Short mmCIF file of N, CA and C in Angstrom, two decimals:
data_model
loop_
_atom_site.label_atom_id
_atom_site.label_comp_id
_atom_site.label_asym_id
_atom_site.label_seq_id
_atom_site.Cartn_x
_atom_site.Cartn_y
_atom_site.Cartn_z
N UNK A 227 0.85 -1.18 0.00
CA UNK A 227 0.00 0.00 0.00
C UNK A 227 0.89 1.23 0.00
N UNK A 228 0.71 2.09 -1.28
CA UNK A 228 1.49 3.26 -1.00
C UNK A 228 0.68 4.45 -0.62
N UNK A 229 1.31 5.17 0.91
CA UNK A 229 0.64 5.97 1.56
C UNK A 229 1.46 7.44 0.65
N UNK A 230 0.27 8.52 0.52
CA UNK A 230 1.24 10.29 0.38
C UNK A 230 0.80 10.70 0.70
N UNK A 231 1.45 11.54 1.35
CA UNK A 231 0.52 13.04 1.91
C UNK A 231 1.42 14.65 1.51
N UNK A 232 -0.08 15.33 1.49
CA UNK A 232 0.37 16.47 0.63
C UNK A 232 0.60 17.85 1.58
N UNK A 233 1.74 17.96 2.38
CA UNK A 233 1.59 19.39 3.39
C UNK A 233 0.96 20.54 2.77
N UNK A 234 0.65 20.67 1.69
CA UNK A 234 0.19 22.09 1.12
C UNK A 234 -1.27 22.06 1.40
N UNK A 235 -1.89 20.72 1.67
CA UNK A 235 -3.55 21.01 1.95
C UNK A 235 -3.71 21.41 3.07
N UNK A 236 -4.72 21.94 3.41
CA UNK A 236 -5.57 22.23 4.59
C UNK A 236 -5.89 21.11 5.75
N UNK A 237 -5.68 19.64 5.06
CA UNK A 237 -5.79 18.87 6.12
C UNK A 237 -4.41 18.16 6.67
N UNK A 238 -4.45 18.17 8.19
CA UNK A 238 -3.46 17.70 8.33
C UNK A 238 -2.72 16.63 7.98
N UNK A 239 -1.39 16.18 8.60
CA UNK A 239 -0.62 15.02 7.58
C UNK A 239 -1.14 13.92 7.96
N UNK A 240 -1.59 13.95 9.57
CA UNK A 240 -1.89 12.77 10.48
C UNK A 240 -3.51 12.41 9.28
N UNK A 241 -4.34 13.17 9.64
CA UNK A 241 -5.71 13.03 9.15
C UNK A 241 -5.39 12.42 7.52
N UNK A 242 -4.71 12.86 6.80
CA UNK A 242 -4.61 12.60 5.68
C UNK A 242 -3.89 10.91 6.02
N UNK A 243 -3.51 10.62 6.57
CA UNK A 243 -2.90 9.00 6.67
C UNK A 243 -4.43 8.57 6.96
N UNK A 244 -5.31 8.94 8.07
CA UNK A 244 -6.21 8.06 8.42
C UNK A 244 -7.37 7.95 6.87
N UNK A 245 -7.40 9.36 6.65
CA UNK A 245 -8.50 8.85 5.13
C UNK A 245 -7.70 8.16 4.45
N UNK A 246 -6.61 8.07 3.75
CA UNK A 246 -6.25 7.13 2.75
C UNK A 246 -6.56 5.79 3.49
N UNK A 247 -6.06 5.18 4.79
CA UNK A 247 -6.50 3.68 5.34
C UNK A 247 -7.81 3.44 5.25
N UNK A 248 -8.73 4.57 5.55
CA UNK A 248 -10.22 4.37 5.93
C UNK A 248 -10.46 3.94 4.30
N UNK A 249 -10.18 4.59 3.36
CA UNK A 249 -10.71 4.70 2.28
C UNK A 249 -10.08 3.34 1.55
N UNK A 250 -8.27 2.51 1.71
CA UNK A 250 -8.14 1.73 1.20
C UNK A 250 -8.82 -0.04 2.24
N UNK A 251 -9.46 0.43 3.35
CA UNK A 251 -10.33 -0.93 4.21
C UNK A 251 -11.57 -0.75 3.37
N UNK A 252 -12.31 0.37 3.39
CA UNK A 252 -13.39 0.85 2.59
C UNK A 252 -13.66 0.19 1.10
N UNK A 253 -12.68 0.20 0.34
CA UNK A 253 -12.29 -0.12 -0.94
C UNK A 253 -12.00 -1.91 -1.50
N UNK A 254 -11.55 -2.27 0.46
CA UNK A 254 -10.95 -3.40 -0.21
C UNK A 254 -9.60 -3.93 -0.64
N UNK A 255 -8.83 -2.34 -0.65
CA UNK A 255 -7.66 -2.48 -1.07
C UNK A 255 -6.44 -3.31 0.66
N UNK A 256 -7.26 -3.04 1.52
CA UNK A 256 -6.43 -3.57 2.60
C UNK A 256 -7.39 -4.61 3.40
N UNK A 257 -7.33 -5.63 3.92
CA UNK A 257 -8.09 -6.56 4.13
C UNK A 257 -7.95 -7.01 5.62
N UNK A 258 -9.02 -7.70 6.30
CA UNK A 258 -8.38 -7.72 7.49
C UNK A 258 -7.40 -8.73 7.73
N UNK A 259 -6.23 -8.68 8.76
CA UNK A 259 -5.07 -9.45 9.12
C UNK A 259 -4.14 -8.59 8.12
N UNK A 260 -3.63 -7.73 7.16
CA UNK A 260 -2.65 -7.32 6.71
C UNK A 260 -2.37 -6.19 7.54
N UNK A 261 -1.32 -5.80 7.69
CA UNK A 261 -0.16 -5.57 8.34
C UNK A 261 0.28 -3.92 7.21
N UNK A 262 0.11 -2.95 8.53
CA UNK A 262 0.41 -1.40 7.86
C UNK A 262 1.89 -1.69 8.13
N UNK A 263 2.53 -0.66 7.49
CA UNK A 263 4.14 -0.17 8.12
C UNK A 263 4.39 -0.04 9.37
N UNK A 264 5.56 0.28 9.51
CA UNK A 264 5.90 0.14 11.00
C UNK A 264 5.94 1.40 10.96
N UNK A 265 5.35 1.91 11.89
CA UNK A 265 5.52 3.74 12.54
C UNK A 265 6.45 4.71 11.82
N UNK A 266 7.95 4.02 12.06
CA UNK A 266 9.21 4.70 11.65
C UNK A 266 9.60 4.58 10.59
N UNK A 267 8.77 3.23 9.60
CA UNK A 267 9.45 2.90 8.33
C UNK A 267 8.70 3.60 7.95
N UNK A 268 7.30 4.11 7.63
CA UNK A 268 6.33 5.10 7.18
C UNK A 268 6.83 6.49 7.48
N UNK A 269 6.95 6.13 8.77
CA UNK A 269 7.44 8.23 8.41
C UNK A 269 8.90 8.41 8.21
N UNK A 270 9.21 7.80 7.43
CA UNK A 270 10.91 7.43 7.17
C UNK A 270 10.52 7.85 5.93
N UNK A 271 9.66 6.85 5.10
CA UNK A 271 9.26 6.98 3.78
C UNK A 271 8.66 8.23 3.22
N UNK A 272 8.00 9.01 4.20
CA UNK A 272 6.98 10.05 3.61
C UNK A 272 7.83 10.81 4.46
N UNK A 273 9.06 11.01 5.17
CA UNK A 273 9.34 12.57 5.72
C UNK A 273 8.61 13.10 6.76
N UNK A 274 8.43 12.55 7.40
CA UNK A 274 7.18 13.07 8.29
C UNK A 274 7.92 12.58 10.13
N UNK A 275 7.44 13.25 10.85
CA UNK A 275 7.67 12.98 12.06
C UNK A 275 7.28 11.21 12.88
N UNK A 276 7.68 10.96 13.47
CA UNK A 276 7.06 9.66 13.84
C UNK A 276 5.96 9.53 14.44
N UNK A 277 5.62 10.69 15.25
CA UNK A 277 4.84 10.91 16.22
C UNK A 277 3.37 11.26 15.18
N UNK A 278 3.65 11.54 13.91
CA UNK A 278 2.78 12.05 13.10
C UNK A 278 1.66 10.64 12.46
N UNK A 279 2.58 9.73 12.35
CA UNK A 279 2.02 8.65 12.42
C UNK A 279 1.17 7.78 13.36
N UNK A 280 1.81 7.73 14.52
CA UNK A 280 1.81 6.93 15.95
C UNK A 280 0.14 7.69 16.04
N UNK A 281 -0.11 9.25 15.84
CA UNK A 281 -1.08 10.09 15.93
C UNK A 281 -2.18 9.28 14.77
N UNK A 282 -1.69 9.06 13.72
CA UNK A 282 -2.86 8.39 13.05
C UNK A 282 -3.15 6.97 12.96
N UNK A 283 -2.19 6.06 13.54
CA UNK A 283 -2.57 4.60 13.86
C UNK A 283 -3.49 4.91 14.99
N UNK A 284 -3.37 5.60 16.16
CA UNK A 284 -4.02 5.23 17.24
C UNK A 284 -5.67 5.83 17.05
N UNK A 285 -5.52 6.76 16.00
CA UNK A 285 -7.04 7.22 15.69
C UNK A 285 -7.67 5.79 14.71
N UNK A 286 -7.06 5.28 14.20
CA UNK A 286 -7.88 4.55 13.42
C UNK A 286 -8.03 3.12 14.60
N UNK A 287 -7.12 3.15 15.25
CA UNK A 287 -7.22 1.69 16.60
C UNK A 287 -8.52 2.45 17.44
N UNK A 288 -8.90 3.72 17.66
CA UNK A 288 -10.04 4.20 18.17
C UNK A 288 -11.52 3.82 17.36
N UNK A 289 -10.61 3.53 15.72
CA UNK A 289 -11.77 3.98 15.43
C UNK A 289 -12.67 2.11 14.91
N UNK A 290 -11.59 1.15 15.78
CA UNK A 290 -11.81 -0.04 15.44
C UNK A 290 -11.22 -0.75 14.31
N UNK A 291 -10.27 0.00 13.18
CA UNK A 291 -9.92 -0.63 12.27
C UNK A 291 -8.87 -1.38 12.47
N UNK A 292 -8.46 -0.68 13.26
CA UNK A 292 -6.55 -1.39 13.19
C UNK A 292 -6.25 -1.86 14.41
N UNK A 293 -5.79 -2.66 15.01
CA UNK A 293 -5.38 -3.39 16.20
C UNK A 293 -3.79 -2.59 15.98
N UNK A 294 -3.58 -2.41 17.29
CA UNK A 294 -1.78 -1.78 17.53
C UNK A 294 -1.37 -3.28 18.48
N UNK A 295 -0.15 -3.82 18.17
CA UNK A 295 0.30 -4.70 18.90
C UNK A 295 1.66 -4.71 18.83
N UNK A 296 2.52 -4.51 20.21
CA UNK A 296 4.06 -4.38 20.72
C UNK A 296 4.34 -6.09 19.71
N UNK A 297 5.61 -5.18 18.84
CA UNK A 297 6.41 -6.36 18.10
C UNK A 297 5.32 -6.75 17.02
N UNK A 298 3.91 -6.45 16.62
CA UNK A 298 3.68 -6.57 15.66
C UNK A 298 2.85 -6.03 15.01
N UNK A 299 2.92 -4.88 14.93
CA UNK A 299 2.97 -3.50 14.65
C UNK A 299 1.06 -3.05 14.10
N UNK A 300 0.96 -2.70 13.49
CA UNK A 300 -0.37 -2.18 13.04
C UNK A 300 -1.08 -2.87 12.24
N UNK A 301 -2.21 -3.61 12.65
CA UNK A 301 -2.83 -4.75 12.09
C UNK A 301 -4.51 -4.30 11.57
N UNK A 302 -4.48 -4.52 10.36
CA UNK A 302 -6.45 -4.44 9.96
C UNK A 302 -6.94 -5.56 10.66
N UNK A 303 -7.92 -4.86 11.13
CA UNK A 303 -9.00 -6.14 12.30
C UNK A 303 -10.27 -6.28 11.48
N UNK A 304 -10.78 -5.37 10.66
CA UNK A 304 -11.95 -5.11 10.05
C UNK A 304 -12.51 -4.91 9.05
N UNK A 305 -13.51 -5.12 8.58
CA UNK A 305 -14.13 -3.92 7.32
C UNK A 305 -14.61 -3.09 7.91
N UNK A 306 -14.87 -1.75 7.57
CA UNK A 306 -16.11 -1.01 7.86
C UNK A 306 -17.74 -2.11 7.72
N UNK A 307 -18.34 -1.82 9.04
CA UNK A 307 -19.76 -2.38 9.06
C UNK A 307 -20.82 -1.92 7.93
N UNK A 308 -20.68 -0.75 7.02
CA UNK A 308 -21.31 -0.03 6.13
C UNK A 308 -20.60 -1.14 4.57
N UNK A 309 -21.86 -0.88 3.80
CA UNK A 309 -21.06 -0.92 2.87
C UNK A 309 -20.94 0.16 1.76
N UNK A 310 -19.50 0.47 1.59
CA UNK A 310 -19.91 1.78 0.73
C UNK A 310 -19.66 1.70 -0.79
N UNK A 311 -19.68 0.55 -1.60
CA UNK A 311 -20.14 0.41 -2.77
C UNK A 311 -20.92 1.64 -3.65
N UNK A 312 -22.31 2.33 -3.03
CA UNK A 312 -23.18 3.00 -3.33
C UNK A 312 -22.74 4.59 -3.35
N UNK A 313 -21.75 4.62 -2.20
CA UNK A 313 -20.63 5.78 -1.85
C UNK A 313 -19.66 6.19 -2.72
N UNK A 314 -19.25 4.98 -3.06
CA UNK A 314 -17.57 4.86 -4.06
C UNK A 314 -18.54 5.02 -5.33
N UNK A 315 -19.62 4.51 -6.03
CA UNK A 315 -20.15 4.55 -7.15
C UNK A 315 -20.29 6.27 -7.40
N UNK A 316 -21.08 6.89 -6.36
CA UNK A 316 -21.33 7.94 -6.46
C UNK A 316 -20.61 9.32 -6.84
N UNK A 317 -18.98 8.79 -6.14
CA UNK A 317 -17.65 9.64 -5.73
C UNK A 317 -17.30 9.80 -7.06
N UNK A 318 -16.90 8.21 -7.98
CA UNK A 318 -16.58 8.34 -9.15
C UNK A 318 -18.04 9.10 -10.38
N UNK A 319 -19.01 9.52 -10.25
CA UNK A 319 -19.53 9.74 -10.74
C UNK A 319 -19.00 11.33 -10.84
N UNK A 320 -19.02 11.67 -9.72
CA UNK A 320 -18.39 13.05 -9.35
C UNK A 320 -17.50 13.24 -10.12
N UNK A 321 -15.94 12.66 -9.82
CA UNK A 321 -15.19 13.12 -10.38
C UNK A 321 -15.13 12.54 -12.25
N UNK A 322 -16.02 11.86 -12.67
CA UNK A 322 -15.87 12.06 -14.14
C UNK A 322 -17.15 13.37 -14.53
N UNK A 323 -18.21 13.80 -13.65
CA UNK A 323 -18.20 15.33 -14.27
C UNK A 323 -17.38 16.09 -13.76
N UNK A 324 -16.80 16.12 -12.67
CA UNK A 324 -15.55 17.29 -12.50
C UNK A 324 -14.58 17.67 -13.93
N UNK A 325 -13.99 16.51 -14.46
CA UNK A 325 -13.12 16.46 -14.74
C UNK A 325 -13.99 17.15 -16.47
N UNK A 326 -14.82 16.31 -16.79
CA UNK A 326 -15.39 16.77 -17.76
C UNK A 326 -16.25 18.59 -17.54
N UNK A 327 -16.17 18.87 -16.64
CA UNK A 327 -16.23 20.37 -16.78
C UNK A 327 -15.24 21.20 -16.43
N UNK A 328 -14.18 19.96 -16.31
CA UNK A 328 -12.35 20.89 -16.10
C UNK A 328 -12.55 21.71 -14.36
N UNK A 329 -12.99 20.81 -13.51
CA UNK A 329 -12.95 21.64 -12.62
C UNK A 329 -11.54 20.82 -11.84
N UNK A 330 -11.07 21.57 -10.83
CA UNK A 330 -9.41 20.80 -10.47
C UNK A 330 -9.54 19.84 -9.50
N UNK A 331 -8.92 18.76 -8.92
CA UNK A 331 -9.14 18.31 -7.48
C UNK A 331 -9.61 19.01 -6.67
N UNK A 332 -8.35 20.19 -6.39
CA UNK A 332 -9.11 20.99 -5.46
C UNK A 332 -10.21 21.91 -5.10
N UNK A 333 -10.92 22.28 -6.48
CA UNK A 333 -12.10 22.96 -6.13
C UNK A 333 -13.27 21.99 -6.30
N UNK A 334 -12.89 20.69 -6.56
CA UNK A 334 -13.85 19.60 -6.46
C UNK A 334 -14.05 19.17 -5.16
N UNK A 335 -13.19 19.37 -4.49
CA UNK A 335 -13.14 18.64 -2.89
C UNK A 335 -13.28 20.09 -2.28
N UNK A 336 -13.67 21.48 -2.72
CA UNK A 336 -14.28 22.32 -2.15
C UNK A 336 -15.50 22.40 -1.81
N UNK A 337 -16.19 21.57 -3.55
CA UNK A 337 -17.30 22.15 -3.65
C UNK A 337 -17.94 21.14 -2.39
N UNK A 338 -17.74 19.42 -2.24
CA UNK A 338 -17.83 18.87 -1.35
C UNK A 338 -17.96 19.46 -0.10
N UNK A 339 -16.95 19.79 0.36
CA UNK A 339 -16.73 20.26 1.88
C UNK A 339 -17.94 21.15 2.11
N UNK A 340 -17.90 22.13 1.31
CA UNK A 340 -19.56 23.19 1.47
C UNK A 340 -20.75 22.15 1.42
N UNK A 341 -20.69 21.48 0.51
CA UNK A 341 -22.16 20.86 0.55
C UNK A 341 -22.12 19.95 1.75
N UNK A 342 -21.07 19.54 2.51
CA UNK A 342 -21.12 18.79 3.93
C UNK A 342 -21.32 20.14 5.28
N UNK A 343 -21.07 21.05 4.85
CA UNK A 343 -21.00 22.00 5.92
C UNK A 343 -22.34 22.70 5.74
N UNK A 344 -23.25 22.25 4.83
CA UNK A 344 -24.84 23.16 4.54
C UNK A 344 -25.46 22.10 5.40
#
């Protein structure tokens, strides 16, 4: 699984680790019993503080996805109980009119954020 995160957004680096996991358990792309990076090899890889990580494993171990275990490091326990098939269908619907009315990532994931904040 390759994790990035982008310091120039608005969301933090930590938060930005937990949506990409949420979104690759969500997806399917990570399954339960596989095994994230180790704390230090991740923020080794992405430049990032360690603590920046340690900050987003333990939100997603809050949030039930990931088991933390001494010596064996960050474990998927779960799927999400939802299924978001109907979610992901929808998302990509989005971004093929975004793209077809040339609007950018980022004012696509603007227009989002407002319509979650109405």
């Amino acid at each position: 699984m390759l994790f990035r995160v982008d310091p120039s957004l608005n969301e933090t680096l930590f938060a930005q680790l937990v949506s990409q996991v949420r979104l690759a358990v969500a997806q399917g792309v990570l399954q339960p019993g596989e095994r994230l990076p180790a704390a230090r090899e991740l923020a080794a890889s992405l430049d990032l503080n360690v603590h920046t990580v340690l900050r987003a494993y333990q939100l997603l171990r809050e949030d039930g996805l990931i088991e933390l275990r001494r010596g064996r490091g960050a474990i998927v326990t779960a799927r999400p109980a939802a299924d978001h098939a109907k979610l992901l269908a929808a998302i990509d619907e989005v971004v093929r009119e975004a793209r077809a009315l040339r609007f950018s990532p980022e004012a696509t994931a603007t227009l989002l954020k407002e319509a979650f904040a109405s």
